[in-house]
PDB file of C-alpha atoms in Angstrom:
ATOM      1  CA  UNK A   1     -28.652   3.228   9.934  1.00  0.00           C
ATOM      2  CA  UNK A   2     -26.269   2.566   7.179  1.00  0.00           C
ATOM      3  CA  UNK A   3     -27.685   1.040   3.891  1.00  0.00           C
ATOM      4  CA  UNK A   4     -26.772  -1.754   1.760  1.00  0.00           C
ATOM      5  CA  UNK A   5     -23.962  -0.220  -0.767  1.00  0.00           C
ATOM      6  CA  UNK A   6     -23.721   2.918   1.097  1.00  0.00           C
ATOM      7  CA  UNK A   7     -20.491   4.929   1.090  1.00  0.00           C
ATOM      8  CA  UNK A   8     -19.218   6.400   3.999  1.00  0.00           C
ATOM      9  CA  UNK A   9     -16.587   8.881   3.619  1.00  0.00           C
ATOM     10  CA  UNK A  10     -15.192  11.987   4.962  1.00  0.00           C
ATOM     11  CA  UNK A  11     -11.745  14.048   5.267  1.00  0.00           C
ATOM     12  CA  UNK A  12     -11.038  12.088   8.470  1.00  0.00           C
ATOM     13  CA  UNK A  13     -11.780   8.605   7.265  1.00  0.00           C
ATOM     14  CA  UNK A  14      -9.429   9.326   3.911  1.00  0.00           C
ATOM     15  CA  UNK A  15      -6.297  10.491   6.243  1.00  0.00           C
ATOM     16  CA  UNK A  16      -6.578   7.520   8.669  1.00  0.00           C
ATOM     17  CA  UNK A  17      -7.150   5.261   5.390  1.00  0.00           C
ATOM     18  CA  UNK A  18      -3.876   6.441   3.783  1.00  0.00           C
ATOM     19  CA  UNK A  19      -1.700   6.566   7.220  1.00  0.00           C
ATOM     20  CA  UNK A  20      -2.888   2.945   7.858  1.00  0.00           C
ATOM     21  CA  UNK A  21      -1.813   1.864   4.130  1.00  0.00           C
ATOM     22  CA  UNK A  22       1.194   3.985   4.585  1.00  0.00           C
ATOM     23  CA  UNK A  23       2.485   2.316   7.970  1.00  0.00           C
ATOM     24  CA  UNK A  24       1.269  -1.254   6.941  1.00  0.00           C
ATOM     25  CA  UNK A  25       2.598  -1.569   3.340  1.00  0.00           C
ATOM     26  CA  UNK A  26       4.645   1.105   1.970  1.00  0.00           C
ATOM     27  CA  UNK A  27       6.450   1.127   5.121  1.00  0.00           C
ATOM     28  CA  UNK A  28       6.815  -2.349   5.303  1.00  0.00           C
ATOM     29  CA  UNK A  29       8.563  -2.502   1.872  1.00  0.00           C
ATOM     30  CA  UNK A  30      10.385   0.568   2.445  1.00  0.00           C
ATOM     31  CA  UNK A  31       8.661   2.099  -0.654  1.00  0.00           C
ATOM     32  CA  UNK A  32      10.658   5.426   0.060  1.00  0.00           C
ATOM     33  CA  UNK A  33      13.865   3.533  -0.540  1.00  0.00           C
ATOM     34  CA  UNK A  34      13.062   1.885  -3.892  1.00  0.00           C
ATOM     35  CA  UNK A  35      14.586   4.036  -6.481  1.00  0.00           C
ATOM     36  CA  UNK A  36      12.273   3.278  -9.449  1.00  0.00           C
ATOM     37  CA  UNK A  37       8.889   4.465  -8.793  1.00  0.00           C
ATOM     38  CA  UNK A  38       7.233   2.378 -10.926  1.00  0.00           C
ATOM     39  CA  UNK A  39       8.986  -0.613  -9.234  1.00  0.00           C
ATOM     40  CA  UNK A  40       7.948   0.716  -5.841  1.00  0.00           C
ATOM     41  CA  UNK A  41       4.288   0.806  -7.021  1.00  0.00           C
ATOM     42  CA  UNK A  42       4.263  -2.746  -8.119  1.00  0.00           C
ATOM     43  CA  UNK A  43       5.699  -4.081  -4.794  1.00  0.00           C
ATOM     44  CA  UNK A  44       3.370  -1.816  -3.176  1.00  0.00           C
ATOM     45  CA  UNK A  45       0.675  -3.024  -5.104  1.00  0.00           C
ATOM     46  CA  UNK A  46       1.386  -6.754  -4.251  1.00  0.00           C
ATOM     47  CA  UNK A  47       2.014  -6.265  -0.633  1.00  0.00           C
ATOM     48  CA  UNK A  48      -1.347  -4.690  -0.644  1.00  0.00           C
ATOM     49  CA  UNK A  49      -3.322  -7.885  -2.453  1.00  0.00           C
ATOM     50  CA  UNK A  50      -0.809 -10.551  -1.584  1.00  0.00           C
ATOM     51  CA  UNK A  51       1.557  -9.995   1.400  1.00  0.00           C
ATOM     52  CA  UNK A  52       4.880  -8.498   2.077  1.00  0.00           C
ATOM     53  CA  UNK A  53       6.509 -11.701   1.235  1.00  0.00           C
ATOM     54  CA  UNK A  54       5.276 -11.676  -2.168  1.00  0.00           C
ATOM     55  CA  UNK A  55       6.443  -8.269  -2.681  1.00  0.00           C
ATOM     56  CA  UNK A  56       9.876  -9.180  -1.711  1.00  0.00           C
ATOM     57  CA  UNK A  57      10.006 -11.452  -4.694  1.00  0.00           C
ATOM     58  CA  UNK A  58       9.377  -9.145  -6.608  1.00  0.00           C
ATOM     59  CA  UNK A  59      11.962  -6.340  -5.660  1.00  0.00           C
ATOM     60  CA  UNK A  60      14.508  -9.454  -5.094  1.00  0.00           C
ATOM     61  CA  UNK A  61      13.900 -10.382  -8.645  1.00  0.00           C
ATOM     62  CA  UNK A  62      14.854  -6.690 -10.236  1.00  0.00           C
ATOM     63  CA  UNK A  63      18.220  -6.532  -8.185  1.00  0.00           C
ATOM     64  CA  UNK A  64      20.827  -6.925 -11.095  1.00  0.00           C
TER      65      UNK A  64
END
């Protein structure tokens, strides 16, 4: 049985977690197409924490 505060991890679980975040957030903002890595990171963080729509606002504000 799991105990309170116990962390369960494995290489397989980590791989699944990374695939999930890539599909749900990074791909949703087209992170690979953003030319500035810092901007891509900010948009990704915003997508994870505030949703895709708020991330789009960041990207739209950064356009000249």
